[in-house]
Amino acid sequence: MAQAFQKIYTQITAITKATCSLKAEGVGNDELALVNGKLAQVVKIIGDEVTLQVFQGTEGIPTNAEVTFLGKAPSLKVSDQLAGRFFNAYGDPIDGGPAVEGKEIEIGGPSVNPVRRKQPSELIATGIAGIDLNNTLVSGQKIPFFSDPDQPYNQVMANVALRAEADKIILGGMGLTNDDYLYFKNVFSNAGVLDHIVSFVNTTENPPVERLLIPDMALTAAEYFAVEKHEKVLVLLTDMTLYADA
Amino acid sequence: MTTGKVKGIIANLVTIAVDGPVAQNEICYIYVGETRLMAEVIKVIGANVYAQVFESTRGLKVGNKVEFTGHMLEVTLGPGLLSRNYDGLQNDLDKLTGVFLKRGEYNFPLDQEKKWAFTPIAKVGDKVEAASWLGEVDENHQPHKIMVPFVFEGTYTVKSIAKAGEYTINEVMAVLTDADGVDHEVTMVQKWPVKKAILAYREKPRPFKLLETGVRTIDTANPLCEGGTGFIPGPFGTGKTVLQHAISKQAEADIVIIAACGERANEVVETFTEFPELDDPHTGRKLMERTIIIANTSNMPVASREASVYTSMTIAEYYRSMGLRVLLMADSTSRWAQALREMSNRLEELPGQDAFPMDLSAIIGAFYARAGYVYLNNGATGSVTFLGTVSPAGGNLKEPVTEGTKKVARCFYALEQARADRKRYPAVNPIDSYSKYVEYPEFEAYISELIDKDWLPMVNDMKTYLQRGKEIQEQINILGDDGVPVDYHEEFWKAEVIDFVILQQDAFDKIDAVCPLERQQYMLRLVMDICRHDYNFDLFTDVIEYFKRVINLCKQMNYCEFKSAEFEDYRKKLDELLAEKQIKK
């Protein structure tokens, strides 16, 4: 991703488990950087000392690592092509398909003006009696699932995703085991509903810090479909405990 | 003006090197390209200034330009505040374009085009001081006084005053001459720093006047006073929002200000959509006409949460200076405290309990102290009643925010999960809740005058019955229904009658939702009369069956129009039923 005439820094002054610091100038807050090819984000600037959070962890980063700043915040390319695809925390495809073309939107963007919101009132039918009858899911509302680790919460989520009458379903998987990821993938492909599901997945094999990007990625995609395409979007995030752990 | 350059950035805390004088809490604007981000100075060390930015600092770079404004965070006060929806920095949310909030978009909170019908109050030659009333405009049927700006010090003489007529807010309404003979022009608009209390009143007595809310569990059991302070700890799903809405709808206040501080956006939207539809039970007009909403929802920037509570309090004080009764509801102060904690941690201050700043209870105390009932300089009265909610993490009432609030708030309405689970709404626990005002002799005198001398003793008696009922319930749970004397069952069911008839109230029933004081008095007398009698029972099963019928009849009365034929009919049936078993005294 490095471009011509870009300044490359090679003097890292401090390294911790998830961050590294270096002297650099003209860097913006929240900007992305590459440290020896690993993606990192600016979290702190004091004078000319910049601290970067390295998403994959700092294992193996030497003090003379090559650091380039990308001059932009984490972003996602959005378009209809997102549908039916699986992405990692950076918005890159992990299902072996081609990269997505589209408009680039910064993630974690501005919040919705509360006076422009509508009161949630429309039912999203999930087809699960325990949810629809007792504790109805309403479009525009958010509901947490509380679960013990030994409960089949991912199955329930997959069921909700399959049955819910929404135009698009965005699944943000944080700290899923590889098996669970493959489970979701299989269930969706077998049911033939892949075309209205977008998944952002961070498995336990990936570094935990990357999970921090998942909800923002998922919600950016959701906002794109909801605001620009006027579709009903259901976002499922699993599981927030592992997100908080990161 | 002082300018500066950005030196360091940690999330929304920015270090700035300045070239001139700066004041603590001064407002500055930080440039990110073309956008200006508002920030507030919170610490100064040498030439380094620490400022908290009210918005996202994404893309901010070292070396960016900073401009200081020379004043603290201010609100603009003038006619046209009512029925608006503001954010924490007093930007009019309805004027902002687009679905999303754009960073660095600020606007003027009032309507500068609208003409207001002005009637002068002061005359040429009058001696006036800060907050003296110069004239009046009609704002949504409220007499909105045009006052001498609060920043004016000393006495002034009115040199000229505008004639009755229609003016916009920026036109000069009066010219005042100060002691040195210098003329000052006064418009309808003035500014005031939010962190300073408006002290332009003569005296602030202890609150003594009952603020009627129409909610029996508040007015009867633990009354809230005009100018008083109260708080509601709200565990999830206990009906906190319904209770708050009920109070804001029915309370005898001229102005209602709702500060949604860090609340979920959907709940705020509920207020936005419901209030313009609801009728004000006192005037018959729309509720929104007397309401101002300050919304800083959980997804909006954290730093402006603090600003939002101060902004709402300042607006409340402004209306109080006009001699109006203001009710301010803040939901929730815990989220404000969380914002304080976040900043304190970033500043690397010495942390107090649960990492909250050391002076948290002082901050909360100072804020609650701004509420109150006041005698203005011209003898009129006004009040700011403040009702805050706290959302203690994990329902733990020993955490610092609740503790700090408990010290300063005089009323406490303990919303309780267990009560809510049993569908006894409003889920206010009658035994844990308290109102310190009932202990004030001033209040006692007032309520004796308003209702009757025996009112407070009767309410205390009621609480004794409730307490006793609770004790007996525990004993019955241990010993079993037939393990206790029949009297015990009788006592327990008397407490249940009080609970079902007085404490529980149906917020969704048109008639039961609002219970005027006269009716509360009638019902309490009725219920206490039932409780004070002895009954003739042989079996505990008879007790249960009998009192269930009593409760049913009383509840039917609650649902009927007061003193209607139907109401009297139920009363007659009730009297007949009581005569069956009551032992004559």
PDB file of C-alpha atoms in Angstrom, chain B residues 176-418:
ATOM      1  CA  LEU B 176     -29.383  51.583  30.847  1.00  0.00           C
ATOM      2  CA  THR B 177     -27.059  54.147  32.413  1.00  0.00           C
ATOM      3  CA  ASP B 178     -24.612  52.972  35.035  1.00  0.00           C
ATOM      4  CA  ALA B 179     -23.308  54.892  38.053  1.00  0.00           C
ATOM      5  CA  ASP B 180     -20.544  56.477  35.948  1.00  0.00           C
ATOM      6  CA  GLY B 181     -23.023  57.778  33.382  1.00  0.00           C
ATOM      7  CA  VAL B 182     -22.061  55.278  30.681  1.00  0.00           C
ATOM      8  CA  ASP B 183     -24.902  53.940  28.530  1.00  0.00           C
ATOM      9  CA  HIS B 184     -25.434  50.205  27.927  1.00  0.00           C
ATOM     10  CA  GLU B 185     -27.765  48.756  25.317  1.00  0.00           C
ATOM     11  CA  VAL B 186     -29.829  45.709  26.234  1.00  0.00           C
ATOM     12  CA  THR B 187     -31.412  43.298  23.745  1.00  0.00           C
ATOM     13  CA  MET B 188     -33.609  40.275  24.397  1.00  0.00           C
ATOM     14  CA  VAL B 189     -30.597  37.984  24.292  1.00  0.00           C
ATOM     15  CA  GLN B 190     -27.903  37.499  26.876  1.00  0.00           C
ATOM     16  CA  LYS B 191     -25.125  35.003  27.512  1.00  0.00           C
ATOM     17  CA  TRP B 192     -24.100  33.291  30.693  1.00  0.00           C
ATOM     18  CA  PRO B 193     -21.302  30.814  31.483  1.00  0.00           C
ATOM     19  CA  VAL B 194     -22.917  27.471  32.297  1.00  0.00           C
ATOM     20  CA  LYS B 195     -20.633  26.494  35.160  1.00  0.00           C
ATOM     21  CA  LYS B 196     -21.573  29.547  37.226  1.00  0.00           C
ATOM     22  CA  ALA B 197     -24.831  29.596  39.159  1.00  0.00           C
ATOM     23  CA  ILE B 198     -27.108  32.551  38.493  1.00  0.00           C
ATOM     24  CA  LEU B 199     -27.295  34.245  41.884  1.00  0.00           C
ATOM     25  CA  ALA B 200     -29.535  37.193  41.046  1.00  0.00           C
ATOM     26  CA  TYR B 201     -32.102  36.579  43.783  1.00  0.00           C
ATOM     27  CA  ARG B 202     -32.668  37.880  47.274  1.00  0.00           C
ATOM     28  CA  GLU B 203     -33.106  34.790  49.338  1.00  0.00           C
ATOM     29  CA  LYS B 204     -33.201  31.037  49.007  1.00  0.00           C
ATOM     30  CA  PRO B 205     -35.338  29.526  51.760  1.00  0.00           C
ATOM     31  CA  ARG B 206     -35.656  25.821  52.477  1.00  0.00           C
ATOM     32  CA  PRO B 207     -38.179  24.293  50.092  1.00  0.00           C
ATOM     33  CA  PHE B 208     -41.568  23.985  51.748  1.00  0.00           C
ATOM     34  CA  LYS B 209     -44.174  24.027  48.991  1.00  0.00           C
ATOM     35  CA  LEU B 210     -45.464  20.676  47.802  1.00  0.00           C
ATOM     36  CA  LEU B 211     -44.859  20.024  44.126  1.00  0.00           C
ATOM     37  CA  GLU B 212     -47.881  18.047  43.077  1.00  0.00           C
ATOM     38  CA  THR B 213     -47.065  15.295  40.596  1.00  0.00           C
ATOM     39  CA  GLY B 214     -50.299  13.315  40.617  1.00  0.00           C
ATOM     40  CA  VAL B 215     -48.337  10.184  41.462  1.00  0.00           C
ATOM     41  CA  ARG B 216     -49.633   8.849  44.773  1.00  0.00           C
ATOM     42  CA  THR B 217     -46.475   7.085  45.850  1.00  0.00           C
ATOM     43  CA  ILE B 218     -44.656  10.425  45.560  1.00  0.00           C
ATOM     44  CA  ASP B 219     -47.206  13.012  46.707  1.00  0.00           C
ATOM     45  CA  THR B 220     -48.663  10.998  49.548  1.00  0.00           C
ATOM     46  CA  ALA B 221     -45.815   8.868  50.775  1.00  0.00           C
ATOM     47  CA  ASN B 222     -42.664  10.842  49.975  1.00  0.00           C
ATOM     48  CA  PRO B 223     -43.547  14.310  48.712  1.00  0.00           C
ATOM     49  CA  LEU B 224     -41.266  16.310  46.473  1.00  0.00           C
ATOM     50  CA  CYS B 225     -41.045  20.026  47.152  1.00  0.00           C
ATOM     51  CA  GLU B 226     -40.998  22.900  44.733  1.00  0.00           C
ATOM     52  CA  GLY B 227     -37.326  23.778  44.459  1.00  0.00           C
ATOM     53  CA  GLY B 228     -36.398  20.451  45.959  1.00  0.00           C
ATOM     54  CA  THR B 229     -33.984  17.824  44.788  1.00  0.00           C
ATOM     55  CA  GLY B 230     -34.567  14.146  44.374  1.00  0.00           C
ATOM     56  CA  PHE B 231     -33.017  11.175  42.727  1.00  0.00           C
ATOM     57  CA  ILE B 232     -34.146   7.882  41.324  1.00  0.00           C
ATOM     58  CA  PRO B 233     -31.723   5.005  41.023  1.00  0.00           C
ATOM     59  CA  GLY B 234     -32.969   3.011  38.095  1.00  0.00           C
ATOM     60  CA  PRO B 235     -31.962  -0.567  37.590  1.00  0.00           C
ATOM     61  CA  PHE B 236     -32.748  -1.837  34.108  1.00  0.00           C
ATOM     62  CA  GLY B 237     -36.433  -2.415  33.384  1.00  0.00           C
ATOM     63  CA  THR B 238     -37.962  -0.982  36.539  1.00  0.00           C
ATOM     64  CA  GLY B 239     -40.060   1.627  34.799  1.00  0.00           C
ATOM     65  CA  LYS B 240     -37.748   4.560  35.431  1.00  0.00           C
ATOM     66  CA  THR B 241     -38.594   6.164  32.126  1.00  0.00           C
ATOM     67  CA  VAL B 242     -42.358   5.754  32.559  1.00  0.00           C
ATOM     68  CA  LEU B 243     -42.165   7.295  36.021  1.00  0.00           C
ATOM     69  CA  GLN B 244     -40.073  10.178  34.754  1.00  0.00           C
ATOM     70  CA  HIS B 245     -42.435  10.801  31.888  1.00  0.00           C
ATOM     71  CA  ALA B 246     -45.388  10.711  34.267  1.00  0.00           C
ATOM     72  CA  ILE B 247     -43.753  13.289  36.495  1.00  0.00           C
ATOM     73  CA  SER B 248     -42.756  15.573  33.646  1.00  0.00           C
ATOM     74  CA  LYS B 249     -46.237  15.375  32.165  1.00  0.00           C
ATOM     75  CA  GLN B 250     -48.226  15.976  35.323  1.00  0.00           C
ATOM     76  CA  ALA B 251     -46.024  17.972  37.655  1.00  0.00           C
ATOM     77  CA  GLU B 252     -47.273  21.423  38.451  1.00  0.00           C
ATOM     78  CA  ALA B 253     -44.436  23.204  36.677  1.00  0.00           C
ATOM     79  CA  ASP B 254     -44.451  25.993  34.136  1.00  0.00           C
ATOM     80  CA  ILE B 255     -41.368  24.785  32.318  1.00  0.00           C
ATOM     81  CA  VAL B 256     -40.001  21.271  32.006  1.00  0.00           C
ATOM     82  CA  ILE B 257     -36.421  20.712  30.925  1.00  0.00           C
ATOM     83  CA  ILE B 258     -35.302  17.211  30.106  1.00  0.00           C
ATOM     84  CA  ALA B 259     -31.586  16.569  29.977  1.00  0.00           C
ATOM     85  CA  ALA B 260     -30.925  13.228  28.345  1.00  0.00           C
ATOM     86  CA  CYS B 261     -27.322  12.763  29.272  1.00  0.00           C
ATOM     87  CA  GLY B 262     -25.739   9.636  27.868  1.00  0.00           C
ATOM     88  CA  GLU B 263     -29.080   7.911  27.508  1.00  0.00           C
ATOM     89  CA  ARG B 264     -29.846   5.442  24.749  1.00  0.00           C
ATOM     90  CA  ALA B 265     -30.878   7.294  21.622  1.00  0.00           C
ATOM     91  CA  ASN B 266     -34.094   5.323  21.197  1.00  0.00           C
ATOM     92  CA  GLU B 267     -35.373   6.496  24.578  1.00  0.00           C
ATOM     93  CA  VAL B 268     -34.703  10.096  23.672  1.00  0.00           C
ATOM     94  CA  VAL B 269     -36.502   9.562  20.390  1.00  0.00           C
ATOM     95  CA  GLU B 270     -39.473   8.366  22.403  1.00  0.00           C
ATOM     96  CA  THR B 271     -39.528  11.751  24.122  1.00  0.00           C
ATOM     97  CA  PHE B 272     -39.060  13.560  20.816  1.00  0.00           C
ATOM     98  CA  THR B 273     -42.008  11.770  19.242  1.00  0.00           C
ATOM     99  CA  GLU B 274     -44.321  11.553  22.242  1.00  0.00           C
ATOM    100  CA  PHE B 275     -44.092  14.986  23.778  1.00  0.00           C
ATOM    101  CA  PRO B 276     -45.302  16.989  20.790  1.00  0.00           C
ATOM    102  CA  GLU B 277     -48.385  14.722  20.776  1.00  0.00           C
ATOM    103  CA  LEU B 278     -49.204  14.793  24.467  1.00  0.00           C
ATOM    104  CA  ASP B 279     -51.585  17.267  26.016  1.00  0.00           C
ATOM    105  CA  ASP B 280     -50.575  19.262  29.028  1.00  0.00           C
ATOM    106  CA  PRO B 281     -53.144  18.322  31.704  1.00  0.00           C
ATOM    107  CA  HIS B 282     -52.951  21.806  33.236  1.00  0.00           C
ATOM    108  CA  THR B 283     -53.473  23.987  30.203  1.00  0.00           C
ATOM    109  CA  GLY B 284     -54.796  21.615  27.550  1.00  0.00           C
ATOM    110  CA  ARG B 285     -52.117  22.731  25.112  1.00  0.00           C
ATOM    111  CA  LYS B 286     -49.342  20.509  23.819  1.00  0.00           C
ATOM    112  CA  LEU B 287     -46.792  19.415  26.360  1.00  0.00           C
ATOM    113  CA  MET B 288     -43.921  20.280  24.047  1.00  0.00           C
ATOM    114  CA  GLU B 289     -44.814  23.984  24.272  1.00  0.00           C
ATOM    115  CA  ARG B 290     -43.388  24.180  27.756  1.00  0.00           C
ATOM    116  CA  THR B 291     -40.593  21.668  27.291  1.00  0.00           C
ATOM    117  CA  ILE B 292     -36.951  21.961  26.323  1.00  0.00           C
ATOM    118  CA  ILE B 293     -34.985  18.828  25.554  1.00  0.00           C
ATOM    119  CA  ILE B 294     -31.219  18.756  25.849  1.00  0.00           C
ATOM    120  CA  ALA B 295     -30.079  15.544  24.257  1.00  0.00           C
ATOM    121  CA  ASN B 296     -26.638  14.111  24.441  1.00  0.00           C
ATOM    122  CA  THR B 297     -27.280  10.490  23.681  1.00  0.00           C
ATOM    123  CA  SER B 298     -24.917   7.642  24.388  1.00  0.00           C
ATOM    124  CA  ASN B 299     -23.564   7.681  20.844  1.00  0.00           C
ATOM    125  CA  MET B 300     -22.812  11.396  20.878  1.00  0.00           C
ATOM    126  CA  PRO B 301     -19.410  12.658  22.086  1.00  0.00           C
ATOM    127  CA  VAL B 302     -18.744  11.870  25.723  1.00  0.00           C
ATOM    128  CA  ALA B 303     -17.128  15.195  26.579  1.00  0.00           C
ATOM    129  CA  SER B 304     -20.246  17.219  25.938  1.00  0.00           C
ATOM    130  CA  ARG B 305     -22.237  15.177  28.462  1.00  0.00           C
ATOM    131  CA  GLU B 306     -20.900  17.316  31.227  1.00  0.00           C
ATOM    132  CA  ALA B 307     -21.772  20.403  29.221  1.00  0.00           C
ATOM    133  CA  SER B 308     -25.300  19.107  28.683  1.00  0.00           C
ATOM    134  CA  VAL B 309     -26.201  18.933  32.381  1.00  0.00           C
ATOM    135  CA  TYR B 310     -24.777  22.396  33.043  1.00  0.00           C
ATOM    136  CA  THR B 311     -26.478  23.849  29.984  1.00  0.00           C
ATOM    137  CA  SER B 312     -29.836  22.533  31.137  1.00  0.00           C
ATOM    138  CA  MET B 313     -29.326  23.802  34.683  1.00  0.00           C
ATOM    139  CA  THR B 314     -28.418  27.278  33.425  1.00  0.00           C
ATOM    140  CA  ILE B 315     -31.510  27.451  31.238  1.00  0.00           C
ATOM    141  CA  ALA B 316     -33.556  26.312  34.246  1.00  0.00           C
ATOM    142  CA  GLU B 317     -32.085  29.088  36.387  1.00  0.00           C
ATOM    143  CA  TYR B 318     -32.804  31.589  33.640  1.00  0.00           C
ATOM    144  CA  TYR B 319     -36.496  30.727  33.663  1.00  0.00           C
ATOM    145  CA  ARG B 320     -36.529  30.717  37.444  1.00  0.00           C
ATOM    146  CA  SER B 321     -35.358  34.338  37.395  1.00  0.00           C
ATOM    147  CA  MET B 322     -38.595  35.141  35.564  1.00  0.00           C
ATOM    148  CA  GLY B 323     -40.581  33.870  38.508  1.00  0.00           C
ATOM    149  CA  LEU B 324     -41.512  30.560  36.881  1.00  0.00           C
ATOM    150  CA  ARG B 325     -41.561  27.072  38.305  1.00  0.00           C
ATOM    151  CA  VAL B 326     -39.075  24.903  36.462  1.00  0.00           C
ATOM    152  CA  LEU B 327     -38.746  21.164  36.676  1.00  0.00           C
ATOM    153  CA  LEU B 328     -35.411  19.787  35.515  1.00  0.00           C
ATOM    154  CA  MET B 329     -35.009  16.089  34.930  1.00  0.00           C
ATOM    155  CA  ALA B 330     -31.580  14.666  34.191  1.00  0.00           C
ATOM    156  CA  ASP B 331     -31.183  11.137  32.943  1.00  0.00           C
ATOM    157  CA  SER B 332     -28.731  10.025  34.035  1.00  0.00           C
ATOM    158  CA  THR B 333     -26.126  11.630  36.258  1.00  0.00           C
ATOM    159  CA  SER B 334     -24.112   8.405  36.343  1.00  0.00           C
ATOM    160  CA  ARG B 335     -23.240   8.775  32.707  1.00  0.00           C
ATOM    161  CA  TRP B 336     -22.109  12.288  33.407  1.00  0.00           C
ATOM    162  CA  ALA B 337     -19.899  10.966  36.203  1.00  0.00           C
ATOM    163  CA  GLN B 338     -18.475   8.414  33.777  1.00  0.00           C
ATOM    164  CA  ALA B 339     -17.484  11.236  31.462  1.00  0.00           C
ATOM    165  CA  LEU B 340     -15.801  12.976  34.396  1.00  0.00           C
ATOM    166  CA  ARG B 341     -13.968   9.776  35.204  1.00  0.00           C
ATOM    167  CA  GLU B 342     -12.766   9.340  31.660  1.00  0.00           C
ATOM    168  CA  MET B 343     -11.242  12.811  31.589  1.00  0.00           C
ATOM    169  CA  SER B 344      -9.792  12.529  35.055  1.00  0.00           C
ATOM    170  CA  ASN B 345      -8.031   9.312  34.086  1.00  0.00           C
ATOM    171  CA  ARG B 346      -6.618  10.829  30.938  1.00  0.00           C
ATOM    172  CA  LEU B 347      -5.306  13.756  32.943  1.00  0.00           C
ATOM    173  CA  GLU B 348      -3.618  11.184  35.174  1.00  0.00           C
ATOM    174  CA  GLU B 349      -5.172  12.723  38.271  1.00  0.00           C
ATOM    175  CA  LEU B 350      -5.054  10.829  41.525  1.00  0.00           C
ATOM    176  CA  PRO B 351      -8.084   8.532  41.315  1.00  0.00           C
ATOM    177  CA  GLY B 352     -10.686   8.255  44.047  1.00  0.00           C
ATOM    178  CA  GLN B 353     -13.026   5.358  44.673  1.00  0.00           C
ATOM    179  CA  ASP B 354     -13.803   3.282  41.546  1.00  0.00           C
ATOM    180  CA  ALA B 355     -11.404   5.593  39.653  1.00  0.00           C
ATOM    181  CA  PHE B 356     -13.859   8.495  39.822  1.00  0.00           C
ATOM    182  CA  PRO B 357     -12.228  11.888  40.443  1.00  0.00           C
ATOM    183  CA  MET B 358     -11.573  12.663  44.106  1.00  0.00           C
ATOM    184  CA  ASP B 359     -13.859  15.675  44.083  1.00  0.00           C
ATOM    185  CA  LEU B 360     -16.793  13.812  42.526  1.00  0.00           C
ATOM    186  CA  SER B 361     -19.096  14.243  45.501  1.00  0.00           C
ATOM    187  CA  ALA B 362     -18.211  17.949  45.655  1.00  0.00           C
ATOM    188  CA  ILE B 363     -19.037  18.335  41.958  1.00  0.00           C
ATOM    189  CA  ILE B 364     -22.356  16.545  42.398  1.00  0.00           C
ATOM    190  CA  GLY B 365     -23.079  18.537  45.555  1.00  0.00           C
ATOM    191  CA  ALA B 366     -22.381  21.876  43.902  1.00  0.00           C
ATOM    192  CA  PHE B 367     -24.612  20.932  41.020  1.00  0.00           C
ATOM    193  CA  TYR B 368     -27.593  19.861  43.137  1.00  0.00           C
ATOM    194  CA  ALA B 369     -27.195  23.052  45.187  1.00  0.00           C
ATOM    195  CA  ARG B 370     -28.120  25.110  42.143  1.00  0.00           C
ATOM    196  CA  ALA B 371     -31.691  23.899  42.375  1.00  0.00           C
ATOM    197  CA  GLY B 372     -33.965  25.651  44.840  1.00  0.00           C
ATOM    198  CA  TYR B 373     -36.913  27.843  45.643  1.00  0.00           C
ATOM    199  CA  VAL B 374     -36.030  31.546  45.582  1.00  0.00           C
ATOM    200  CA  TYR B 375     -37.435  34.946  46.394  1.00  0.00           C
ATOM    201  CA  LEU B 376     -36.370  37.224  43.570  1.00  0.00           C
ATOM    202  CA  ASN B 377     -35.227  40.779  44.154  1.00  0.00           C
ATOM    203  CA  ASN B 378     -38.692  42.079  43.270  1.00  0.00           C
ATOM    204  CA  GLY B 379     -40.388  39.750  45.751  1.00  0.00           C
ATOM    205  CA  ALA B 380     -41.685  37.252  43.196  1.00  0.00           C
ATOM    206  CA  THR B 381     -40.857  33.597  43.644  1.00  0.00           C
ATOM    207  CA  GLY B 382     -39.428  31.025  41.298  1.00  0.00           C
ATOM    208  CA  SER B 383     -38.087  27.541  41.604  1.00  0.00           C
ATOM    209  CA  VAL B 384     -35.913  24.929  39.984  1.00  0.00           C
ATOM    210  CA  THR B 385     -36.828  21.423  41.056  1.00  0.00           C
ATOM    211  CA  PHE B 386     -34.203  18.908  40.104  1.00  0.00           C
ATOM    212  CA  LEU B 387     -34.849  15.230  39.707  1.00  0.00           C
ATOM    213  CA  GLY B 388     -31.883  13.165  38.626  1.00  0.00           C
ATOM    214  CA  THR B 389     -31.608   9.499  37.906  1.00  0.00           C
ATOM    215  CA  VAL B 390     -28.541   7.447  38.594  1.00  0.00           C
ATOM    216  CA  SER B 391     -27.886   4.124  36.939  1.00  0.00           C
ATOM    217  CA  PRO B 392     -25.612   2.380  39.398  1.00  0.00           C
ATOM    218  CA  ALA B 393     -23.484  -0.329  37.818  1.00  0.00           C
ATOM    219  CA  GLY B 394     -24.883  -3.712  38.781  1.00  0.00           C
ATOM    220  CA  GLY B 395     -27.578  -2.144  40.974  1.00  0.00           C
ATOM    221  CA  ASN B 396     -24.970  -1.412  43.626  1.00  0.00           C
ATOM    222  CA  LEU B 397     -26.213   1.531  45.690  1.00  0.00           C
ATOM    223  CA  LYS B 398     -22.891   1.864  47.492  1.00  0.00           C
ATOM    224  CA  GLU B 399     -20.967   3.088  44.461  1.00  0.00           C
ATOM    225  CA  PRO B 400     -19.577   6.654  44.570  1.00  0.00           C
ATOM    226  CA  VAL B 401     -22.114   8.383  42.311  1.00  0.00           C
ATOM    227  CA  THR B 402     -25.100   7.104  44.307  1.00  0.00           C
ATOM    228  CA  GLU B 403     -23.370   7.840  47.593  1.00  0.00           C
ATOM    229  CA  GLY B 404     -22.433  11.347  46.491  1.00  0.00           C
ATOM    230  CA  THR B 405     -25.970  11.989  45.303  1.00  0.00           C
ATOM    231  CA  LYS B 406     -27.513  10.609  48.475  1.00  0.00           C
ATOM    232  CA  LYS B 407     -25.665  13.192  50.519  1.00  0.00           C
ATOM    233  CA  VAL B 408     -27.158  16.121  48.644  1.00  0.00           C
ATOM    234  CA  ALA B 409     -30.524  15.042  47.245  1.00  0.00           C
ATOM    235  CA  ARG B 410     -33.351  15.346  49.749  1.00  0.00           C
ATOM    236  CA  CYS B 411     -35.720  12.820  48.208  1.00  0.00           C
ATOM    237  CA  PHE B 412     -34.975   9.302  47.206  1.00  0.00           C
ATOM    238  CA  TYR B 413     -37.284   7.098  45.188  1.00  0.00           C
ATOM    239  CA  ALA B 414     -35.973   3.575  45.356  1.00  0.00           C
ATOM    240  CA  LEU B 415     -37.048   1.838  42.184  1.00  0.00           C
ATOM    241  CA  GLU B 416     -36.794  -1.802  42.908  1.00  0.00           C
ATOM    242  CA  GLN B 417     -36.281  -4.783  40.663  1.00  0.00           C
ATOM    243  CA  ALA B 418     -38.229  -7.169  42.891  1.00  0.00           C
TER     244      ALA B 418
END
